[in-house]
Amino acid sequence: AAVVVVGLTVIAGFYRVEQAEEAVVLRFGKYHMTETAGLHWAMPLVNEVKKINIQKVEQIPLNARMITEDTNIVEINLTVQYRIAEPVDYLLKVSEPDVTLLHATESALRHVVGGSKMTHILNEGRATLARDIQPRLQQYLKTYQTGIEVSGINILEALPPKEVKASFDDVIRAKEDKERLQNQAQTYSNGIVPE
């Protein structure tokens, strides 16, 4: 019976780590080592193995309502693309890394939006918004030791609040009408002056 128990223990201890994964081995709940791809063995009941895919890029959405520098409210929908670069930090240093990522993203977004004007964010500023958020977010995640590496931020929408969208659209139409009428007047002027 003892030989059978030992045999089953030896067989149960084998595990395989895929090419895209790293395995974090915990001995009695404390970090012991990290294993890379291949076949490995860990003592059951003594060691716990947690496998993490370090190449898979995941994304997490965020919808937030922020106040801009000129005290207007803007709604921003974005996604953060990330991968787990440091499995030990991801598993052991932060209790809920995905929640931490959301809070850090919101903080970085709040900082960048709070220093920008609404017209800039809604018009030409969407690309610069993502570019400005990413390094700040990565610095937060590094400080918190989450083990997460941000690979990209996509701003899906930057809109005024639904309650004032109709008024905002009226303002945009009025600006477009003004530019159109100025262009027509300039064209007319360019035709009359030479005559």
GROMACS .gro file of N, CA and C in nm, residues 15-142:
model
  384
   15TYR      N    1   0.386   1.788  -1.403
   15TYR     CA    2   0.304   1.888  -1.473
   15TYR      C    3   0.382   1.942  -1.591
   16ARG      N    4   0.308   1.993  -1.688
   16ARG     CA    5   0.369   2.042  -1.812
   16ARG      C    6   0.345   2.192  -1.824
   17VAL      N    7   0.450   2.265  -1.859
   17VAL     CA    8   0.440   2.409  -1.882
   17VAL      C    9   0.453   2.432  -2.032
   18GLU      N   10   0.355   2.497  -2.092
   18GLU     CA   11   0.356   2.523  -2.236
   18GLU      C   12   0.456   2.633  -2.270
   19GLN      N   13   0.484   2.649  -2.399
   19GLN     CA   14   0.584   2.744  -2.446
   19GLN      C   15   0.550   2.888  -2.409
   20ALA      N   16   0.422   2.922  -2.412
   20ALA     CA   17   0.381   3.059  -2.383
   20ALA      C   18   0.360   3.085  -2.235
   21GLU      N   19   0.386   2.986  -2.151
   21GLU     CA   20   0.357   2.998  -2.008
   21GLU      C   21   0.483   3.001  -1.923
   22GLU      N   22   0.463   3.047  -1.801
   22GLU     CA   23   0.560   3.030  -1.694
   22GLU      C   24   0.482   2.977  -1.574
   23ALA      N   25   0.546   2.889  -1.497
   23ALA     CA   26   0.480   2.831  -1.380
   23ALA      C   27   0.546   2.886  -1.254
   24VAL      N   28   0.466   2.939  -1.166
   24VAL     CA   29   0.515   2.988  -1.037
   24VAL      C   30   0.489   2.876  -0.936
   25VAL      N   31   0.596   2.830  -0.872
   25VAL     CA   32   0.586   2.721  -0.776
   25VAL      C   33   0.589   2.780  -0.635
   26LEU      N   34   0.484   2.750  -0.559
   26LEU     CA   35   0.475   2.794  -0.420
   26LEU      C   36   0.497   2.673  -0.330
   27ARG      N   37   0.584   2.686  -0.234
   27ARG     CA   38   0.607   2.578  -0.136
   27ARG      C   39   0.549   2.623  -0.004
   28PHE      N   40   0.449   2.552   0.042
   28PHE     CA   41   0.374   2.588   0.164
   28PHE      C   42   0.322   2.732   0.156
   29GLY      N   43   0.280   2.774   0.034
   29GLY     CA   44   0.221   2.906   0.014
   29GLY      C   45   0.321   3.018  -0.007
   30LYS      N   46   0.451   2.987   0.002
   30LYS     CA   47   0.554   3.089  -0.016
   30LYS      C   48   0.625   3.065  -0.149
   31TYR      N   49   0.663   3.175  -0.217
   31TYR     CA   50   0.728   3.162  -0.346
   31TYR      C   51   0.854   3.076  -0.334
   32HIS      N   52   0.866   2.976  -0.425
   32HIS     CA   53   0.983   2.889  -0.425
   32HIS      C   54   1.067   2.911  -0.551
   33MET      N   55   1.003   2.902  -0.671
   33MET     CA   56   1.076   2.924  -0.796
   33MET      C   57   0.979   2.940  -0.912
   34THR      N   58   1.036   2.980  -1.026
   34THR     CA   59   0.959   2.993  -1.149
   34THR      C   60   1.014   2.894  -1.251
   35GLU      N   61   0.925   2.821  -1.314
   35GLU     CA   62   0.965   2.722  -1.414
   35GLU      C   63   0.921   2.770  -1.552
   36THR      N   64   1.004   2.740  -1.653
   36THR     CA   65   0.971   2.774  -1.792
   36THR      C   66   0.917   2.650  -1.863
   37ALA      N   67   0.905   2.656  -1.995
   37ALA     CA   68   0.842   2.549  -2.072
   37ALA      C   69   0.910   2.415  -2.051
   38GLY      N   70   0.827   2.310  -2.049
   38GLY     CA   71   0.879   2.175  -2.035
   38GLY      C   72   0.800   2.093  -1.935
   39LEU      N   73   0.849   1.972  -1.910
   39LEU     CA   74   0.787   1.882  -1.813
   39LEU      C   75   0.860   1.896  -1.680
   40HIS      N   76   0.785   1.914  -1.573
   40HIS     CA   77   0.845   1.938  -1.441
   40HIS      C   78   0.773   1.853  -1.337
   41TRP      N   79   0.832   1.849  -1.219
   41TRP     CA   80   0.772   1.774  -1.109
   41TRP      C   81   0.769   1.861  -0.985
   42ALA      N   82   0.659   1.853  -0.911
   42ALA     CA   83   0.645   1.924  -0.785
   42ALA      C   84   0.576   1.832  -0.685
   43MET      N   85   0.622   1.834  -0.563
   43MET     CA   86   0.568   1.747  -0.458
   43MET      C   87   0.423   1.786  -0.428
   44PRO      N   88   0.327   1.696  -0.451
   44PRO     CA   89   0.187   1.728  -0.418
   44PRO      C   90   0.170   1.756  -0.269
   45LEU      N   91   0.077   1.841  -0.237
   45LEU     CA   92   0.044   1.884  -0.101
   45LEU      C   93   0.150   1.973  -0.038
   46VAL      N   94   0.269   1.975  -0.093
   46VAL     CA   95   0.376   2.062  -0.044
   46VAL      C   96   0.391   2.182  -0.136
   47ASN      N   97   0.395   2.153  -0.266
   47ASN     CA   98   0.410   2.258  -0.366
   47ASN      C   99   0.278   2.282  -0.438
   48GLU      N  100   0.252   2.407  -0.467
   48GLU     CA  101   0.137   2.445  -0.549
   48GLU      C  102   0.190   2.513  -0.673
   49VAL      N  103   0.140   2.473  -0.790
   49VAL     CA  104   0.188   2.526  -0.918
   49VAL      C  105   0.078   2.611  -0.980
   50LYS      N  106   0.115   2.736  -1.015
   50LYS     CA  107   0.020   2.826  -1.082
   50LYS      C  108   0.082   2.866  -1.215
   51LYS      N  109   0.013   2.829  -1.324
   51LYS     CA  110   0.064   2.859  -1.458
   51LYS      C  111   0.002   2.988  -1.509
   52ILE      N  112   0.086   3.073  -1.569
   52ILE     CA  113   0.043   3.202  -1.623
   52ILE      C  114   0.090   3.212  -1.768
   53ASN      N  115  -0.003   3.247  -1.857
   53ASN     CA  116   0.034   3.271  -1.997
   53ASN      C  117   0.093   3.411  -2.007
   54ILE      N  118   0.221   3.420  -2.042
   54ILE     CA  119   0.289   3.549  -2.043
   54ILE      C  120   0.290   3.614  -2.181
   55GLN      N  121   0.236   3.544  -2.282
   55GLN     CA  122   0.235   3.601  -2.417
   55GLN      C  123   0.097   3.647  -2.462
   56LYS      N  124  -0.006   3.600  -2.394
   56LYS     CA  125  -0.143   3.634  -2.433
   56LYS      C  126  -0.173   3.780  -2.401
   57VAL      N  127  -0.220   3.852  -2.501
   57VAL     CA  128  -0.259   3.992  -2.483
   57VAL      C  129  -0.408   3.995  -2.453
   58GLU      N  130  -0.442   4.051  -2.339
   58GLU     CA  131  -0.582   4.062  -2.298
   58GLU      C  132  -0.622   4.208  -2.300
   59GLN      N  133  -0.751   4.232  -2.291
   59GLN     CA  134  -0.797   4.371  -2.285
   59GLN      C  135  -0.907   4.384  -2.183
   60ILE      N  136  -0.912   4.504  -2.129
   60ILE     CA  137  -1.010   4.534  -2.026
   60ILE      C  138  -1.075   4.668  -2.060
   61PRO      N  139  -1.210   4.676  -2.060
   61PRO     CA  140  -1.276   4.802  -2.096
   61PRO      C  141  -1.293   4.894  -1.975
   62LEU      N  142  -1.302   5.022  -2.005
   62LEU     CA  143  -1.331   5.121  -1.900
   62LEU      C  144  -1.421   5.229  -1.959
   63ASN      N  145  -1.531   5.256  -1.892
   63ASN     CA  146  -1.621   5.367  -1.927
   63ASN      C  147  -1.619   5.462  -1.809
   64ALA      N  148  -1.583   5.588  -1.836
   64ALA     CA  149  -1.570   5.683  -1.726
   64ALA      C  150  -1.622   5.819  -1.766
   65ARG      N  151  -1.667   5.891  -1.667
   65ARG     CA  152  -1.714   6.028  -1.684
   65ARG      C  153  -1.616   6.117  -1.609
   66MET      N  154  -1.555   6.212  -1.679
   66MET     CA  155  -1.448   6.294  -1.622
   66MET      C  156  -1.477   6.443  -1.639
   67ILE      N  157  -1.411   6.523  -1.556
   67ILE     CA  158  -1.419   6.668  -1.567
   67ILE      C  159  -1.292   6.718  -1.635
   68THR      N  160  -1.308   6.802  -1.736
   68THR     CA  161  -1.194   6.854  -1.811
   68THR      C  162  -1.138   6.980  -1.743
   69GLU      N  163  -1.031   7.030  -1.800
   69GLU     CA  164  -0.965   7.150  -1.745
   69GLU      C  165  -1.060   7.269  -1.745
   70ASP      N  166  -1.145   7.280  -1.849
   70ASP     CA  167  -1.238   7.392  -1.856
   70ASP      C  168  -1.373   7.359  -1.791
   71THR      N  169  -1.371   7.270  -1.693
   71THR     CA  170  -1.486   7.229  -1.610
   71THR      C  171  -1.608   7.181  -1.690
   72ASN      N  172  -1.583   7.109  -1.797
   72ASN     CA  173  -1.689   7.042  -1.870
   72ASN      C  174  -1.680   6.893  -1.839
   73ILE      N  175  -1.790   6.824  -1.857
   73ILE     CA  176  -1.792   6.680  -1.834
   73ILE      C  177  -1.784   6.608  -1.968
   74VAL      N  178  -1.701   6.504  -1.973
   74VAL     CA  179  -1.685   6.426  -2.095
   74VAL      C  180  -1.690   6.277  -2.057
   75GLU      N  181  -1.756   6.199  -2.143
   75GLU     CA  182  -1.763   6.054  -2.122
   75GLU      C  183  -1.663   5.987  -2.215
   76ILE      N  184  -1.579   5.902  -2.159
   76ILE     CA  185  -1.475   5.836  -2.238
   76ILE      C  186  -1.488   5.686  -2.223
   77ASN      N  187  -1.488   5.619  -2.337
   77ASN     CA  188  -1.488   5.472  -2.340
   77ASN      C  189  -1.356   5.429  -2.402
   78LEU      N  190  -1.285   5.342  -2.331
   78LEU     CA  191  -1.156   5.296  -2.382
   78LEU      C  192  -1.133   5.151  -2.346
   79THR      N  193  -1.035   5.091  -2.411
   79THR     CA  194  -0.990   4.957  -2.374
   79THR      C  195  -0.839   4.963  -2.353
   80VAL      N  196  -0.794   4.887  -2.255
   80VAL     CA  197  -0.651   4.876  -2.226
   80VAL      C  198  -0.608   4.735  -2.266
   81GLN      N  199  -0.508   4.726  -2.353
   81GLN     CA  200  -0.452   4.598  -2.391
   81GLN      C  201  -0.328   4.574  -2.306
   82TYR      N  202  -0.318   4.455  -2.249
   82TYR     CA  203  -0.206   4.427  -2.159
   82TYR      C  204  -0.170   4.279  -2.163
   83ARG      N  205  -0.053   4.249  -2.109
   83ARG     CA  206  -0.011   4.111  -2.089
   83ARG      C  207   0.058   4.101  -1.954
   84ILE      N  208   0.069   3.982  -1.904
   84ILE     CA  209   0.135   3.960  -1.775
   84ILE      C  210   0.284   3.938  -1.802
   85ALA      N  211   0.365   4.034  -1.762
   85ALA     CA  212   0.509   4.026  -1.788
   85ALA      C  213   0.584   3.961  -1.673
   86GLU      N  214   0.538   3.981  -1.551
   86GLU     CA  215   0.604   3.926  -1.432
   86GLU      C  216   0.503   3.843  -1.353
   87PRO      N  217   0.498   3.712  -1.378
   87PRO     CA  218   0.397   3.627  -1.311
   87PRO      C  219   0.406   3.628  -1.158
   88VAL      N  220   0.527   3.636  -1.103
   88VAL     CA  221   0.541   3.635  -0.957
   88VAL      C  222   0.475   3.758  -0.897
   89ASP      N  223   0.503   3.875  -0.955
   89ASP     CA  224   0.439   3.998  -0.906
   89ASP      C  225   0.288   3.991  -0.924
   90TYR      N  226   0.244   3.943  -1.040
   90TYR     CA  227   0.101   3.936  -1.071
   90TYR      C  228   0.027   3.849  -0.969
   91LEU      N  229   0.087   3.737  -0.931
   91LEU     CA  230   0.020   3.644  -0.840
   91LEU      C  231   0.035   3.681  -0.693
   92LEU      N  232   0.150   3.737  -0.655
   92LEU     CA  233   0.181   3.748  -0.513
   92LEU      C  234   0.187   3.889  -0.455
   93LYS      N  235   0.212   3.990  -0.536
   93LYS     CA  236   0.234   4.123  -0.480
   93LYS      C  237   0.107   4.206  -0.466
   94VAL      N  238   0.006   4.177  -0.550
   94VAL     CA  239  -0.120   4.252  -0.546
   94VAL      C  240  -0.234   4.152  -0.535
   95SER      N  241  -0.330   4.177  -0.448
   95SER     CA  242  -0.437   4.079  -0.427
   95SER      C  243  -0.532   4.069  -0.546
   96GLU      N  244  -0.564   4.181  -0.611
   96GLU     CA  245  -0.653   4.179  -0.727
   96GLU      C  246  -0.592   4.265  -0.838
   97PRO      N  247  -0.501   4.209  -0.917
   97PRO     CA  248  -0.431   4.289  -1.018
   97PRO      C  249  -0.523   4.350  -1.124
   98ASP      N  250  -0.631   4.280  -1.162
   98ASP     CA  251  -0.721   4.335  -1.264
   98ASP      C  252  -0.796   4.457  -1.212
   99VAL      N  253  -0.837   4.452  -1.086
   99VAL     CA  254  -0.904   4.568  -1.024
   99VAL      C  255  -0.805   4.683  -1.009
  100THR      N  256  -0.682   4.650  -0.972
  100THR     CA  257  -0.577   4.752  -0.962
  100THR      C  258  -0.552   4.816  -1.097
  101LEU      N  259  -0.553   4.736  -1.204
  101LEU     CA  260  -0.535   4.789  -1.339
  101LEU      C  261  -0.647   4.887  -1.374
  102LEU      N  262  -0.771   4.852  -1.341
  102LEU     CA  263  -0.884   4.942  -1.367
  102LEU      C  264  -0.870   5.074  -1.291
  103HIS      N  265  -0.834   5.066  -1.162
  103HIS     CA  266  -0.820   5.188  -1.082
  103HIS      C  267  -0.704   5.274  -1.132
  104ALA      N  268  -0.593   5.210  -1.168
  104ALA     CA  269  -0.478   5.284  -1.219
  104ALA      C  270  -0.510   5.349  -1.353
  105THR      N  271  -0.586   5.280  -1.438
  105THR     CA  272  -0.627   5.337  -1.567
  105THR      C  273  -0.715   5.458  -1.546
  106GLU      N  274  -0.810   5.445  -1.454
  106GLU     CA  275  -0.899   5.558  -1.426
  106GLU      C  276  -0.822   5.678  -1.371
  107SER      N  277  -0.724   5.651  -1.285
  107SER     CA  278  -0.643   5.758  -1.229
  107SER      C  279  -0.560   5.828  -1.337
  108ALA      N  280  -0.496   5.750  -1.424
  108ALA     CA  281  -0.416   5.808  -1.532
  108ALA      C  282  -0.505   5.887  -1.628
  109LEU      N  283  -0.622   5.832  -1.659
  109LEU     CA  284  -0.717   5.901  -1.747
  109LEU      C  285  -0.764   6.031  -1.685
  110ARG      N  286  -0.796   6.028  -1.557
  110ARG     CA  287  -0.842   6.147  -1.486
  110ARG      C  288  -0.735   6.257  -1.489
  111HIS      N  289  -0.610   6.218  -1.472
  111HIS     CA  290  -0.501   6.315  -1.472
  111HIS      C  291  -0.487   6.381  -1.610
  112VAL      N  292  -0.491   6.300  -1.716
  112VAL     CA  293  -0.472   6.354  -1.851
  112VAL      C  294  -0.593   6.436  -1.895
  113VAL      N  295  -0.714   6.386  -1.869
  113VAL     CA  296  -0.836   6.459  -1.908
  113VAL      C  297  -0.848   6.587  -1.828
  114GLY      N  298  -0.810   6.582  -1.700
  114GLY     CA  299  -0.818   6.701  -1.615
  114GLY      C  300  -0.725   6.812  -1.659
  115GLY      N  301  -0.625   6.781  -1.740
  115GLY     CA  302  -0.534   6.883  -1.792
  115GLY      C  303  -0.560   6.920  -1.936
  116SER      N  304  -0.674   6.879  -1.992
  116SER     CA  305  -0.708   6.906  -2.132
  116SER      C  306  -0.842   6.976  -2.141
  117LYS      N  307  -0.861   7.051  -2.248
  117LYS     CA  308  -0.989   7.118  -2.272
  117LYS      C  309  -1.083   7.022  -2.345
  118MET      N  310  -1.213   7.043  -2.324
  118MET     CA  311  -1.314   6.953  -2.380
  118MET      C  312  -1.308   6.949  -2.533
  119THR      N  313  -1.296   7.063  -2.596
  119THR     CA  314  -1.294   7.066  -2.743
  119THR      C  315  -1.175   6.988  -2.798
  120HIS      N  316  -1.062   6.997  -2.730
  120HIS     CA  317  -0.943   6.923  -2.772
  120HIS      C  318  -0.967   6.772  -2.760
  121ILE      N  319  -1.028   6.728  -2.651
  121ILE     CA  320  -1.053   6.585  -2.629
  121ILE      C  321  -1.153   6.531  -2.730
  122LEU      N  322  -1.258   6.607  -2.757
  122LEU     CA  323  -1.364   6.558  -2.845
  122LEU      C  324  -1.326   6.564  -2.992
  123ASN      N  325  -1.233   6.649  -3.027
  123ASN     CA  326  -1.198   6.664  -3.169
  123ASN      C  327  -1.067   6.593  -3.200
  124GLU      N  328  -0.957   6.667  -3.197
  124GLU     CA  329  -0.829   6.610  -3.240
  124GLU      C  330  -0.751   6.542  -3.129
  125GLY      N  331  -0.798   6.549  -3.006
  125GLY     CA  332  -0.718   6.502  -2.893
  125GLY      C  333  -0.728   6.355  -2.858
  126ARG      N  334  -0.809   6.278  -2.929
  126ARG     CA  335  -0.826   6.138  -2.891
  126ARG      C  336  -0.696   6.059  -2.905
  127ALA      N  337  -0.622   6.083  -3.013
  127ALA     CA  338  -0.496   6.009  -3.033
  127ALA      C  339  -0.392   6.050  -2.929
  128THR      N  340  -0.383   6.179  -2.900
  128THR     CA  341  -0.286   6.223  -2.800
  128THR      C  342  -0.327   6.180  -2.660
  129LEU      N  343  -0.456   6.166  -2.637
  129LEU     CA  344  -0.506   6.121  -2.508
  129LEU      C  345  -0.451   5.981  -2.477
  130ALA      N  346  -0.463   5.889  -2.572
  130ALA     CA  347  -0.411   5.753  -2.553
  130ALA      C  348  -0.260   5.755  -2.537
  131ARG      N  349  -0.193   5.836  -2.615
  131ARG     CA  350  -0.047   5.844  -2.608
  131ARG      C  351   0.000   5.898  -2.473
  132ASP      N  352  -0.075   5.990  -2.414
  132ASP     CA  353  -0.036   6.048  -2.285
  132ASP      C  354  -0.071   5.957  -2.167
  133ILE      N  355  -0.176   5.879  -2.181
  133ILE     CA  356  -0.219   5.792  -2.071
  133ILE      C  357  -0.124   5.674  -2.052
  134GLN      N  358  -0.078   5.614  -2.161
  134GLN     CA  359  -0.004   5.488  -2.152
  134GLN      C  360   0.121   5.494  -2.063
  135PRO      N  361   0.213   5.591  -2.081
  135PRO     CA  362   0.331   5.590  -1.993
  135PRO      C  363   0.297   5.615  -1.846
  136ARG      N  364   0.199   5.699  -1.821
  136ARG     CA  365   0.158   5.726  -1.683
  136ARG      C  366   0.098   5.599  -1.620
  137LEU      N  367   0.014   5.530  -1.695
  137LEU     CA  368  -0.046   5.406  -1.646
  137LEU      C  369   0.061   5.302  -1.619
  138GLN      N  370   0.157   5.288  -1.711
  138GLN     CA  371   0.262   5.189  -1.692
  138GLN      C  372   0.345   5.220  -1.568
  139GLN      N  373   0.368   5.348  -1.543
  139GLN     CA  374   0.444   5.386  -1.423
  139GLN      C  375   0.367   5.350  -1.296
  140TYR      N  376   0.236   5.372  -1.296
  140TYR     CA  377   0.153   5.333  -1.181
  140TYR      C  378   0.163   5.183  -1.157
  141LEU      N  379   0.149   5.105  -1.264
  141LEU     CA  380   0.151   4.959  -1.251
  141LEU      C  381   0.287   4.909  -1.204
  142LYS      N  382   0.392   4.978  -1.246
  142LYS     CA  383   0.527   4.940  -1.200
  142LYS      C  384   0.543   4.973  -1.052
   0.00000   0.00000   0.00000
